[in-house]
Every structure is written in structure tokens, then in C-alpha cells.
Short mmCIF file of C-alpha atoms and ligand atoms in Angstrom, two decimals:
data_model
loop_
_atom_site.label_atom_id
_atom_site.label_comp_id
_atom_site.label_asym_id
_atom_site.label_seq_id
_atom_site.Cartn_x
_atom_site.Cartn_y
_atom_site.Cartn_z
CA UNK A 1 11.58 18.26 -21.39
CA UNK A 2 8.35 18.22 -22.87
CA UNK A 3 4.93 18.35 -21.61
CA UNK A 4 3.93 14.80 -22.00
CA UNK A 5 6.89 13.83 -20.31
CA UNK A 6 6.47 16.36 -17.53
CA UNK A 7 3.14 14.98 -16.99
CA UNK A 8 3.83 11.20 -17.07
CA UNK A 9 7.04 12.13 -14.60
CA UNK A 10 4.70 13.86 -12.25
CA UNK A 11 1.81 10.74 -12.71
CA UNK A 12 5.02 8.88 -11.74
CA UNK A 13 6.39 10.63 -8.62
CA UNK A 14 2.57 11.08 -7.15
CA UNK A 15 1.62 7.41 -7.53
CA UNK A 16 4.44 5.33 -7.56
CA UNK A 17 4.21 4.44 -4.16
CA UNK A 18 0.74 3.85 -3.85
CA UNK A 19 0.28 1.89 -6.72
CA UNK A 20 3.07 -0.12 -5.35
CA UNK A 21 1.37 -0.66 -1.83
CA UNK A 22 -1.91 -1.57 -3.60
CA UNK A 23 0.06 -3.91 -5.89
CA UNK A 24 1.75 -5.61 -3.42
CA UNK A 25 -1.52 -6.28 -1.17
CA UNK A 26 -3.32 -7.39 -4.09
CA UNK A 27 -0.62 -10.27 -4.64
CA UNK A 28 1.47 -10.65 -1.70
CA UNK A 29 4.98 -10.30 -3.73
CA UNK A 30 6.99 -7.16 -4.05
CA UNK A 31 8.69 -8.36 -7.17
CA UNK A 32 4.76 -9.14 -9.10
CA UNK A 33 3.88 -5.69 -7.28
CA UNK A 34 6.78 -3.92 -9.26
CA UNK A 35 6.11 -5.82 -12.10
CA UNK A 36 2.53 -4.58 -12.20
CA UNK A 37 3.76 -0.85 -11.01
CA UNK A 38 5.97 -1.19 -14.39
CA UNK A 39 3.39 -2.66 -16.38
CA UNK A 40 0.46 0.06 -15.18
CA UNK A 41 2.85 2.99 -16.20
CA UNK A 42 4.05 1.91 -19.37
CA UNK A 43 0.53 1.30 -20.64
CA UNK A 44 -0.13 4.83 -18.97
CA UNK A 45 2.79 6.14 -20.75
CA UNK A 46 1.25 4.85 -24.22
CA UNK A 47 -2.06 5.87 -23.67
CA UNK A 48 -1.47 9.35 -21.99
CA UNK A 49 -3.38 11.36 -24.37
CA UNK A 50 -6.22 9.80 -23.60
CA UNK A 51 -6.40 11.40 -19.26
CA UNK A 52 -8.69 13.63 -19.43
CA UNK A 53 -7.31 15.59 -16.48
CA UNK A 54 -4.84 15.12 -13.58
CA UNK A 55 -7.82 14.49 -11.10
CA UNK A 56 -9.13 11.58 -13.43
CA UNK A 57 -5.31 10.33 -13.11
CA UNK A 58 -5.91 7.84 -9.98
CA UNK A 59 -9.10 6.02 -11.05
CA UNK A 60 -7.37 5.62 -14.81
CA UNK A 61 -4.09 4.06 -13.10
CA UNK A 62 -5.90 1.91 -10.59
CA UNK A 63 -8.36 0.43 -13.34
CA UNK A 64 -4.95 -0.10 -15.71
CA UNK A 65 -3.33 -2.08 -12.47
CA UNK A 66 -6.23 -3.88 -11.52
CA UNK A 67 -6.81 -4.83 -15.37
CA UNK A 68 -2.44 -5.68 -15.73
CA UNK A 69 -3.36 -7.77 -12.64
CA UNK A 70 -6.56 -10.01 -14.27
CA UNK A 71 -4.22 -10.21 -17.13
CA UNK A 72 -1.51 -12.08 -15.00
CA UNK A 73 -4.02 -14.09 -13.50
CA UNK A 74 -5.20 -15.42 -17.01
CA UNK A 75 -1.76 -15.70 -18.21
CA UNK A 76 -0.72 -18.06 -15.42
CA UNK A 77 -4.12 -19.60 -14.55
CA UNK A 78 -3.12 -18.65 -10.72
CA UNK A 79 -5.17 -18.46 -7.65
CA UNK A 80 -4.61 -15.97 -4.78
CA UNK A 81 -4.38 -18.68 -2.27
CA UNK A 82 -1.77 -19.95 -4.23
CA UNK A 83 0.21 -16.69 -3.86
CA UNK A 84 2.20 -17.24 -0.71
CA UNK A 85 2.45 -13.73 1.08
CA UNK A 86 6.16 -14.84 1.46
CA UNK A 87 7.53 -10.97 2.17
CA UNK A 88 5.27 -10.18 4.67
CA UNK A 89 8.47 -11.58 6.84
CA UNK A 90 10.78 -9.31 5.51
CA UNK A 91 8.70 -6.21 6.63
CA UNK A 92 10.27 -7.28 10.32
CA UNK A 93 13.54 -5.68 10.20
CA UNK A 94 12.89 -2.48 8.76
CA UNK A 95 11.13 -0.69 11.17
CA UNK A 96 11.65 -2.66 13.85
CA UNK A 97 9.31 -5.53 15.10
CA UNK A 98 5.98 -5.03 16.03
CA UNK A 99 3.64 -8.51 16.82
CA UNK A 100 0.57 -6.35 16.73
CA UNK A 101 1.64 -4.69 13.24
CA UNK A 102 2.96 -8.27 11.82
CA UNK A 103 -0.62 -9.79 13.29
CA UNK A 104 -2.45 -7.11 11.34
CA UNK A 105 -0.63 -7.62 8.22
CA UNK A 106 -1.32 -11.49 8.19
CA UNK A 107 -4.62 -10.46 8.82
CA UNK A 108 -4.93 -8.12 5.93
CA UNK A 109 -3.06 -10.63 3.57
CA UNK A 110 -6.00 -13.43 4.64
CA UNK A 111 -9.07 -11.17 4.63
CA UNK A 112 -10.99 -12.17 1.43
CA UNK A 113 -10.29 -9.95 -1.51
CA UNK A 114 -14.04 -8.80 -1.42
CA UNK A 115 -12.90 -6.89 1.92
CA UNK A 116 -9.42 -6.46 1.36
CA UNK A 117 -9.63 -4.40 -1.96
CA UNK A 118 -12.14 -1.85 -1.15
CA UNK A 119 -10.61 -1.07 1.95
CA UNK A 120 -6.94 -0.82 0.06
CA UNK A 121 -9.03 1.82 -2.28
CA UNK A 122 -9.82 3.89 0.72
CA UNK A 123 -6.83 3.68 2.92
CA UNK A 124 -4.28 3.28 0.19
CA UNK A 125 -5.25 5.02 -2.76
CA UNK A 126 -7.75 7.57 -0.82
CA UNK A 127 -10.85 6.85 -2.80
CA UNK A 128 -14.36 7.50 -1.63
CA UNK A 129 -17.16 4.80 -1.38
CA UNK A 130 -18.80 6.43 -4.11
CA UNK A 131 -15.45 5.84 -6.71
CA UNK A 132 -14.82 2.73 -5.00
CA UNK A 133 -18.95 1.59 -6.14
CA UNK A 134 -17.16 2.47 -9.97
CA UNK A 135 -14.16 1.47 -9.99
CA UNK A 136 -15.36 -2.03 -8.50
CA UNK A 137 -19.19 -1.86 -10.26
CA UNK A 138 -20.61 -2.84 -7.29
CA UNK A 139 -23.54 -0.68 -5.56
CA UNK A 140 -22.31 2.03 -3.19
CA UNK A 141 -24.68 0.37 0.09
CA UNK A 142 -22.57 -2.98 -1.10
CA UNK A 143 -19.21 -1.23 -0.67
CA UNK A 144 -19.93 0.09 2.41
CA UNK A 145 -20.97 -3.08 4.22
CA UNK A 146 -17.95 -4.56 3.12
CA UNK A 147 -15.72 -1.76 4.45
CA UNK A 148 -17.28 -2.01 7.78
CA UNK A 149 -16.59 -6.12 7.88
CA UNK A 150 -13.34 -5.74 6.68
CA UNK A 151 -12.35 -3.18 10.10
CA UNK A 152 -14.57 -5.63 12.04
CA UNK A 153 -12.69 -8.94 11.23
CA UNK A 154 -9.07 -6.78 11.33
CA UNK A 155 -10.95 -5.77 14.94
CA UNK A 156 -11.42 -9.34 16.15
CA UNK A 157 -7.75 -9.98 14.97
CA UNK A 158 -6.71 -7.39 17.08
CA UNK A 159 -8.62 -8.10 20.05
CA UNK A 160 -8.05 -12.03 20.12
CA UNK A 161 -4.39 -10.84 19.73
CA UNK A 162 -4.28 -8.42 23.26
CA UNK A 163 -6.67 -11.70 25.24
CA UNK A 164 -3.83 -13.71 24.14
CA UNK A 165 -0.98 -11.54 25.39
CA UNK A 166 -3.41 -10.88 28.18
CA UNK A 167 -3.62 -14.17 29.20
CA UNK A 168 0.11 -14.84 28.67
CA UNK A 169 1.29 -12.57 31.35
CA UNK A 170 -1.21 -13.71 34.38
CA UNK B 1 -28.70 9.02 15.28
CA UNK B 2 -28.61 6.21 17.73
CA UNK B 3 -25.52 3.92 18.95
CA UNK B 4 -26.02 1.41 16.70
CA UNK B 5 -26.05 3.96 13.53
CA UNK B 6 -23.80 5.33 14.46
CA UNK B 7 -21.11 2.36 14.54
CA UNK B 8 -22.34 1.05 10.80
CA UNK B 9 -21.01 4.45 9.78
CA UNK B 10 -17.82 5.07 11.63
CA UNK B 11 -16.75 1.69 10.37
CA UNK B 12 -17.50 2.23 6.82
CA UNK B 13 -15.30 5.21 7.09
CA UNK B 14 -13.94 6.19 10.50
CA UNK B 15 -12.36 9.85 8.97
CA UNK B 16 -15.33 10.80 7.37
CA UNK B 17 -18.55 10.57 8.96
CA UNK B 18 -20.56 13.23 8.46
CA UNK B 19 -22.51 15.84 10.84
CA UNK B 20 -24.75 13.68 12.26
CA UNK B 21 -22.50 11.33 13.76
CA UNK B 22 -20.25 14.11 14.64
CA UNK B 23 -22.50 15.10 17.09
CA UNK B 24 -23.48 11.86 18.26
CA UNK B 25 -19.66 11.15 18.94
CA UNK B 26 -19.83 14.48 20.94
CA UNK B 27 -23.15 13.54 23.48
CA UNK B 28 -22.31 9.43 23.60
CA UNK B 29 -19.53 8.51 26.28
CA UNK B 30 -19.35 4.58 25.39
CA UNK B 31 -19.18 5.71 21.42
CA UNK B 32 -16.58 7.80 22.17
CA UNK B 33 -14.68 5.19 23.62
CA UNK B 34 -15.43 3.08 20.88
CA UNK B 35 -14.76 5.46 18.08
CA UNK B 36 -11.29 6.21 20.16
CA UNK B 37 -10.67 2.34 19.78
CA UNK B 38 -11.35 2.29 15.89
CA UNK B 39 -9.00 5.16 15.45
CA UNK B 40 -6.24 3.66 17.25
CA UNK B 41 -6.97 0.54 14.77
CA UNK B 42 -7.05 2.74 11.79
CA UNK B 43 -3.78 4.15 12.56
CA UNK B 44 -2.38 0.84 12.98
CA UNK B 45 -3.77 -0.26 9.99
CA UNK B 46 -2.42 2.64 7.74
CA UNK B 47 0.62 1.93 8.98
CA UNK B 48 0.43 -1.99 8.14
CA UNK B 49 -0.48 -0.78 4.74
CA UNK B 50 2.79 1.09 4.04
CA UNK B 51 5.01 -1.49 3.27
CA UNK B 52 8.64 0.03 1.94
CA UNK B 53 8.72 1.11 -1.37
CA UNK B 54 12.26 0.55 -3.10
CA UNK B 55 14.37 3.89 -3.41
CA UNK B 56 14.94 3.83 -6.63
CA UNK B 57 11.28 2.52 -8.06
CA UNK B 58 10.31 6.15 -9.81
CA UNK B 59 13.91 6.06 -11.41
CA UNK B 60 13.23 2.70 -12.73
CA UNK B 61 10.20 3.25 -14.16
CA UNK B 62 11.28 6.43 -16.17
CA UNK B 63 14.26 4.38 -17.30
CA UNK B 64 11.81 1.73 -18.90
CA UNK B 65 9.76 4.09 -20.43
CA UNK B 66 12.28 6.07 -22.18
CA UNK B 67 13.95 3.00 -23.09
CA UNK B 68 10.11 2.36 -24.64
CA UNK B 69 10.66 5.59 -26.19
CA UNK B 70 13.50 5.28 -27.35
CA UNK B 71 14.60 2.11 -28.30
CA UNK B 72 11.29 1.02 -30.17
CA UNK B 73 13.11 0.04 -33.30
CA UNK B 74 17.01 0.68 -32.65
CA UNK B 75 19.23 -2.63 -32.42
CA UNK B 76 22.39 -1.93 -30.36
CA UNK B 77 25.47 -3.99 -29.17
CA UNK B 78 24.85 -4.79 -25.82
CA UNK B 79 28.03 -6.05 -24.32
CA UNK B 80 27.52 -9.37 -22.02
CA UNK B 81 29.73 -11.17 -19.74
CA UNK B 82 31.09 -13.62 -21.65
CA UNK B 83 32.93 -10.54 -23.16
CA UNK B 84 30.86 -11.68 -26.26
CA UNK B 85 29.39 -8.39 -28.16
CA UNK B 86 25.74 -9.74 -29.06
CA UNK B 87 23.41 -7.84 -30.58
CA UNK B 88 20.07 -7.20 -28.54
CA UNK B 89 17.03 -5.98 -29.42
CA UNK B 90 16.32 -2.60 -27.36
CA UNK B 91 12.69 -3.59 -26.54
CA UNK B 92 12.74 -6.83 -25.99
CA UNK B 93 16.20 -6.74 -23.08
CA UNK B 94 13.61 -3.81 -21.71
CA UNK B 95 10.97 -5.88 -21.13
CA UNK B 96 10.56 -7.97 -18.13
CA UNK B 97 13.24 -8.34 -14.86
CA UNK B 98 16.52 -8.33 -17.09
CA UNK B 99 16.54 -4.33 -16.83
CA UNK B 100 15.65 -4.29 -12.82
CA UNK B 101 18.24 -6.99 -12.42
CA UNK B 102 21.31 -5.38 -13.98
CA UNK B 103 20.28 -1.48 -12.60
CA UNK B 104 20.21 -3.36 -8.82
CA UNK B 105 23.90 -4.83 -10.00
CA UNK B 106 24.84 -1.45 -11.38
CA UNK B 107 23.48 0.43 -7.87
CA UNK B 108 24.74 -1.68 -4.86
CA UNK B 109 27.53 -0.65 -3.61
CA UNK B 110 27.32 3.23 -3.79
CA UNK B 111 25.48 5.84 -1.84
CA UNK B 112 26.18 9.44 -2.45
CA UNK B 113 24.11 10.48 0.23
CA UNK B 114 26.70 9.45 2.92
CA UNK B 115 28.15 13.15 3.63
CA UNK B 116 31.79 11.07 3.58
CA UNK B 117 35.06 12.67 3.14
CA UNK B 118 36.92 12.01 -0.31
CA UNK B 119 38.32 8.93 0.92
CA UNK B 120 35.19 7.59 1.89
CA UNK B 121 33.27 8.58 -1.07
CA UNK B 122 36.16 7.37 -3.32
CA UNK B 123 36.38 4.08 -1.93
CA UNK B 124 32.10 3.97 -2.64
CA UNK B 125 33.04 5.08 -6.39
CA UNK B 126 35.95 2.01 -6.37
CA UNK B 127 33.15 -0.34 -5.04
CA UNK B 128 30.81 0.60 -7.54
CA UNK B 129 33.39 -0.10 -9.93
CA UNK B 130 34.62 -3.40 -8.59
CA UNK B 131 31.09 -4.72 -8.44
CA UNK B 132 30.81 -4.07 -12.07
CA UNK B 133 34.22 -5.41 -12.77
CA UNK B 134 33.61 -7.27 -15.93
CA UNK B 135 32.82 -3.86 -17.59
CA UNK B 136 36.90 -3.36 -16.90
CA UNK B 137 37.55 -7.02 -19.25
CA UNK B 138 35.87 -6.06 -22.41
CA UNK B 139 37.85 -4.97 -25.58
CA UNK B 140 35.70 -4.26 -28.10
CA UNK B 141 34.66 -0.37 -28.90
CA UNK B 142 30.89 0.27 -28.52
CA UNK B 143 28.84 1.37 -31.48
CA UNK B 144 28.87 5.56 -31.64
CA UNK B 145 24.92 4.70 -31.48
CA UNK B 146 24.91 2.50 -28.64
CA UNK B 147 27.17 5.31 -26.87
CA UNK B 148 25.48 7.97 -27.71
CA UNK B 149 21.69 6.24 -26.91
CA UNK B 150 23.22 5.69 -22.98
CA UNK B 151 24.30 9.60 -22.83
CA UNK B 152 20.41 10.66 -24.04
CA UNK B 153 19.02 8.65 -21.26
CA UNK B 154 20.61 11.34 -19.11
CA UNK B 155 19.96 14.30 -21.50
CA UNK B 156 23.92 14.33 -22.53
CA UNK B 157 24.40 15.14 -26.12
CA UNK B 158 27.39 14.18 -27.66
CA UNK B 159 29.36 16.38 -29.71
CA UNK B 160 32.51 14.48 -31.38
CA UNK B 161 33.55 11.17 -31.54
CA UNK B 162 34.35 9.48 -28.28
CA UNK B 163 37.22 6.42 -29.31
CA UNK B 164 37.89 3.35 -27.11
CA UNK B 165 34.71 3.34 -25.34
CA UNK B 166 34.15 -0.45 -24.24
CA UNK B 167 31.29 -0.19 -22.01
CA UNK B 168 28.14 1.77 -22.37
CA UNK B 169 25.43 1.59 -20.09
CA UNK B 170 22.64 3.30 -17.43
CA UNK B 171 23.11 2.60 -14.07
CA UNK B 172 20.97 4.27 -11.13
CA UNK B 173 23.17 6.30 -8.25
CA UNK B 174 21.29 7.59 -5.15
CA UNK B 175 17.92 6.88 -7.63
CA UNK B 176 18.73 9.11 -10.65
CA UNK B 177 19.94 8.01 -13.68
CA UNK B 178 23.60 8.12 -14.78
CA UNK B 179 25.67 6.94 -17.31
CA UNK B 180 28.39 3.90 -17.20
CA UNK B 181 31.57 4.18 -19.16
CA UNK B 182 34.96 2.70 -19.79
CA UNK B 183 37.77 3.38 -21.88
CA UNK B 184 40.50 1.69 -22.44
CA UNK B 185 44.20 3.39 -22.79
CA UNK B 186 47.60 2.09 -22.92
CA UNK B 187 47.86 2.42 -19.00
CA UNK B 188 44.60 0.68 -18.30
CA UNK B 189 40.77 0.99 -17.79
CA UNK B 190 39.30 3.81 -16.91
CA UNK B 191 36.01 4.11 -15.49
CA UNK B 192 33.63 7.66 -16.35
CA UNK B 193 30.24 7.94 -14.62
CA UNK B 194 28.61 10.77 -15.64
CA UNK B 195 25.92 11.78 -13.25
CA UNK B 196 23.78 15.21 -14.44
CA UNK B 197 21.27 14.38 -11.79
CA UNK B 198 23.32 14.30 -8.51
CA UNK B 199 26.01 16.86 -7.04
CA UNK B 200 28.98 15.58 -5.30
CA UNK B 201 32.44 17.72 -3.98
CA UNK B 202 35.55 18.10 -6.37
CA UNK B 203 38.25 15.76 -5.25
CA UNK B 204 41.14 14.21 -6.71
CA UNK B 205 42.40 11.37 -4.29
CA UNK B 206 44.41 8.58 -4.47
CA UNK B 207 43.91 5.25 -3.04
CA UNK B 208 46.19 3.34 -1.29
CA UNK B 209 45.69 0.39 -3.52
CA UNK B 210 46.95 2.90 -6.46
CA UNK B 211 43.89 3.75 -8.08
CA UNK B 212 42.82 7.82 -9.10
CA UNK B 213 39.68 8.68 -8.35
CA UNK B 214 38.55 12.10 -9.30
CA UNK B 215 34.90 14.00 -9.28
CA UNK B 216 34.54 17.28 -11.08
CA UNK B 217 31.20 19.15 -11.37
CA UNK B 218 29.40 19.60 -15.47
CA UNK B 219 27.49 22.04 -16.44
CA UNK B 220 24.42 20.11 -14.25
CA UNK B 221 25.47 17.61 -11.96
CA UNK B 222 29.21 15.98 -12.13
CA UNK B 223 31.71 13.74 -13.29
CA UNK B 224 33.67 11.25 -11.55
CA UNK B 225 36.70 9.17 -13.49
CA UNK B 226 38.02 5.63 -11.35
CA UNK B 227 41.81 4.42 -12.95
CA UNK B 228 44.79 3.25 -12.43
CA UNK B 229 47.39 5.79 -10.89
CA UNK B 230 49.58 5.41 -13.93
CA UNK B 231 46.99 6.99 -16.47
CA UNK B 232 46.96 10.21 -17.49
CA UNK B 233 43.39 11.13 -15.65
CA UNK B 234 43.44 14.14 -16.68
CA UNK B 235 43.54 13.88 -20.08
CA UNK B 236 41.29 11.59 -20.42
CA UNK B 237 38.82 13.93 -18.26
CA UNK B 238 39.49 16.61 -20.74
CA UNK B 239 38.72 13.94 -24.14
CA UNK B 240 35.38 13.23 -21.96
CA UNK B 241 34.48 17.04 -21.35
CA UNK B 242 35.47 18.22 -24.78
CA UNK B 243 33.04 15.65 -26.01
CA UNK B 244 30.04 15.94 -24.74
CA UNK B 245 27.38 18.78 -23.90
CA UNK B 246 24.89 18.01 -20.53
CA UNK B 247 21.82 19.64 -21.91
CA UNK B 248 20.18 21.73 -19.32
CA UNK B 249 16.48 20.64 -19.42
ZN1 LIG C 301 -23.61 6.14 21.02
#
């Protein structure tokens, strides 16, 4: 095998799953989130020359996602609230149910996409708040006060959730 | 660094936080009951993040880019259902859910990673083949190129003429990439899946409903042939062998 395809296999295997996670938040639909997975390393594939180096590899693939994903939006002329997060469901049975996961995962899927996507750049993809500021071109104090409202509003989820199951035991 | 400070930062980024509010966490009882809380949340969270991610996504992707690769320009006979020979353009089948949908169809069914006995894992091998059963219908030969682009997809070069193949085609077992094939003889259908990428035990075993099933290893991976009792398995096994080379990239 050769070395570009050595490299694209090893882009593929490190970030497959991650791109797929942050794909599938971004929409709500595991078959748009494979779509865009596809999509994001076939464009990769074609433009490989151009990665500078293997540490420059997440930012590229994230900005070619996030692009494949504007792209879909002008294609279709779709809004996110359209996007029902119809699998979030699904996630029950594999792991077996948890109401304070499933809460959480509503909640994530209705935070505004101002708070959800920086927060899927740290806790998904492993970005700092500095490559978050680029990636996003926002300024760095801006990303950081978004970050802390997502985990607050997640945190009031959370909490009204245990008062609730508080209150339904007494 | 006061309470209040400190909170602003171990929300924007509860793992890293810096020396100062390290040692803030370390003097302040109520923040570290706090930042205990926020943990417990982010682990939560992290976890509410990592939805499944299908098995065989990595495979899939490869397979679409080599078929990129590949196929940019090459028009092949693609057989269809309808037992109609149409020809597709490589590119264009490739693009979109038409791929995903007929590697899923190809998949279901088999799972090598069940340490079975032979008659468990040839009964898998019979479902596999039962699933695809309108690959067992068709009559017309495959193009040489058509056969010979399927076998590249799994680094298998071929090296004479392989007559009366009627189905060609990539199919994904336990997530790697293998090749599809029937042939037709006098005695009946016979299914080869050549599989470079995954090891499974010799057997030869014979069903109760009479169908052969037999798995031999290559030179990387192995073979498995699925036919009626009454062909000659073997020979046919031999035709396959003597044909083809698994290159050992
Ligand atoms: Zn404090």
C-alpha cells in the first residue's frame, strides 16, 4: 500500500468516530451524520496533499465537515429545528436505559447551536478554546462564556431532573 | 483567586484549569464540592456524547474511496435484481446511500467473530448466502473487468481467466472488505467469498439441508465456497485458487 493511502487509512481509523459523534450532534440523524462522515473523507481523500502535517489533521477535517454540513443546509434550504432528533430514542437499548443520560441527551440536542458546538469541539473532538476561537472565528473570551453556559443550562437540566425524581418518591 | 473566579473557569473547562485554580480547589471546601458536582456532570456528559458508531463505518468509507479511486472513469456491468445486466456508471452507483444500502444487505446475517463450531459458522456462511439469494438466479457471465475490479478492492490479483462467474461484488464481513462470487456449474451455484482480511478455521461440513460448505485459509486471510452437495467443491476450489494471487500488502 502506498503512503497516501496509509495516511488517509490512518486519518480514517483515528477520526472516524469522532467525526461521526460530532456529525450526528450537529444534525440529530445518524444516516445525515454518515453521510457527512462520507462526504468529509472523500473530499479529504482528494485534497490530501494539501495537510500539512498529521497534527493539522483534526482542525482540516472538522472545517471540511462543518463546511459539507453548510453545504447541505443550502442545498435543502433546512432549518435545525426542523431536524427532528428522531434517534436519540434508539440510543435506549444499547446500553441499557438511563433517564438521567436520555434527559441529558435531549438536553444537548435542544441547547442552541451557539453552545452546543463549541462544547462538541472540546468534549468530542478535544480542541482547546484557543482552536475552538479559529475554527469558529469567534474571540477566545466569546468561546469561553459560551462553554461555561452551555455546562450551566445542561446543569439546570440535571438538577430540575433529581427535584423531580426527588419529589416523586416523598 | 476567589469563589466566584474560580467557577467562570472550571466551567469553561472543568479538566483544565490551570495552577491557580488548582490551588484554590485545594484550600475551598464548598468549591470542592462544587467542582466534585461538575465532574460527575462532565462524565455524564462525555458519555451522552458517545453515541454508537456503526461497526463497519471505517470499512465503508475506504470502500467509497477506492471505489473513487478506482472507478473514476470505468463503466462495468453491474448485475441487478431483475436479473437484468445494466450497465452502471462506477461513480455515480458510488455516490450517495445505494453503496451503504447493498454492503448492509451483503453484511447481515454473518458474524465471524462468534468463536462457533463448523456447524455454527457454516450455517452463518449459508445465511449470508440465502440473504443474498438473487446472486444464486443470475445467468449471465460478468465482464473479466468487472471481476477482476471486485478482486482489487481486496488486493487479489487475478492471474487467468475465471469462466462462469455470474456475480461479482464487495461485501463487508466482521467490517473488512471481501469479495462476493458465484459460479455456475452443471450441478448448481456455487457461492466463493474470498476474505484476505479475516481468518477463520479449515472445515469442510455438510449441512443437513445438503449444502457443502468449506473454508480454507490463502496466502492472507481465507476462502470459504457454499454449494450444493452434488458439486464437485473441490474442483471448483482448486479453478478459484489456481486463479488468483492475494497480494500481500
Ligand atoms: Zn471557593
Amino acid at each position: 500500500m502506498n503512503d497516501k493511502q496509509n495516511l488517509f487509512n490512518s486519518l480514517v481509523e483515528a477520526y472516524q468516530k469522532p467525526l461521526y459523534r460530532y456529525g450526528y450532534w450537529l444534525c440529530g440523524d445518524r444516516t445525515i451524520a454518515e453521510d457527512l462522515v462520507q462526504e468529509t473523507f472523500l473530499r479529504a481523500w482528494r485534497a490530501l496533499d494539501s495537510l500539512q502535517s498529521m497534527g493539522a489533521a483534526k482542525s482540516w477535517l472538522i472545517t471540511i465537515l462543518r463546511r459539507e454540513n453548510a453545504r447541505r443546509f443550502q442545498r435543502k434550504s433546512l432549518d435545525y429545528s426542523d431536524l427532528p432528533m428522531e434517534s436519540l430514542v434508539d440510543e435506549r437499548s444499547s446500553e441499557g436505559f438511563s433517564a438521567e443520560l436520555e434527559s441529558l441527551r435531549v438536553g444537548i440536542a435542544n441547547l442552541e447551536e451557539m453552545y452546543r458546538e463549541p462544547l462538541l469541539m472540546q468534549m468530542v473532538m478535544g480542541f482547546t478554546q484557543e482552536e475552538i476561537s479559529e475554527q469558529m472565528e469567534i474571540p477566545a473570551n466569546t468561546v469561553a462564556t459560551r462553554l461555561r453556559r452551555a455546562r450551566l443550562q445542561l446543569r439546570d437540566l440535571l438538577m430540575d431532573e433529581e427535584e423531580e425524581m426527588g419529589g416523586a418518591t416523598q | 483567586m476567589n469563589c466566584m473566579e474560580f467557577r467562570r473557569i472550571s466551567l469553561e473547562d472543568p479538566q483544565h484549569m490551570g495552577d491557580e485554580a488548582d490551588q484554590h480547589l485545594e484550600q475551598c471546601t464548598a468549591c470542592h464540592t462544587y467542582y466534585r458536582g461538575l465532574l460527575q456532570q462532565e462524565r455524564l456528559l462525555e458519555k451522552a456524547f458517545a453515541i454508537e458508531v456503526p461497526d463497519d463505518l471505517a470499512a465503508r468509507v475506504t470502500l467509497r474511496q477506492r471505489l473513487e479511486e478506482q472507478g473514476d472513469s470505468a463503466v462495468t456491468m453491474l448485475p441487478t435484481r431483475d436479473n437484468v445486466v445494466a450497465p452502471v456508471k462506477w461513480r455515480k452507483w458510488a455516490t450517495g446511500f445505494a453503496l451503504a444500502a447493498s454492503i448492509v444487505a451483503v453484511t447481515l446475517g454473518i458474524n465471524l467473530r462468534t468463536q462457533g463450531n463448523p456447524a455454527q459458522i457454516a450455517q452463518m456462511l449459508v445465511d449470508h448466502v440465502e440473504h443474498e439469494a438473487y446472486t444464486l438466479q443470475l445467468q449471465d457471465a460478468v465482464t473479466q473487468g468487472r471481476l477482476a475490479y471486485t478482486l482489487n478492492n481486496v488486493d487479489i490479483e487475478t492471474l487467468a481467466h475465471l469462466g462462469g462467474v455470474t456475480f461479482a461484488g464487495n461485501c463487508l464481513i466482521e467490517g473488512q472488505l471481501a469479495a462476493h462470487l458465484v459460479v455456475q456449474t452443471e450441478s448448481g451455484p456455487v457461492t466463493i467469498l474470498m476474505m484476505p482480511n479475516s481468518e477463520l478455521r479449515p472445515f469442510d461440513y455438510s449441512s443437513a439441508d445438503a449444502t457443502r460448505v468449506q473454508t480454507v485459509a490463502l496466502e492472507r486471510g481465507s476462502l470459504a465456497l457454499i454449494g450444493p452437495e452434488a458439486v464437485d467443491l473441490d474442483r471448483v476450489r482448486e479453478r478459484v485458487i489456481s486463479s488468483v494471487r492475494v497480494l500481500r500488502i
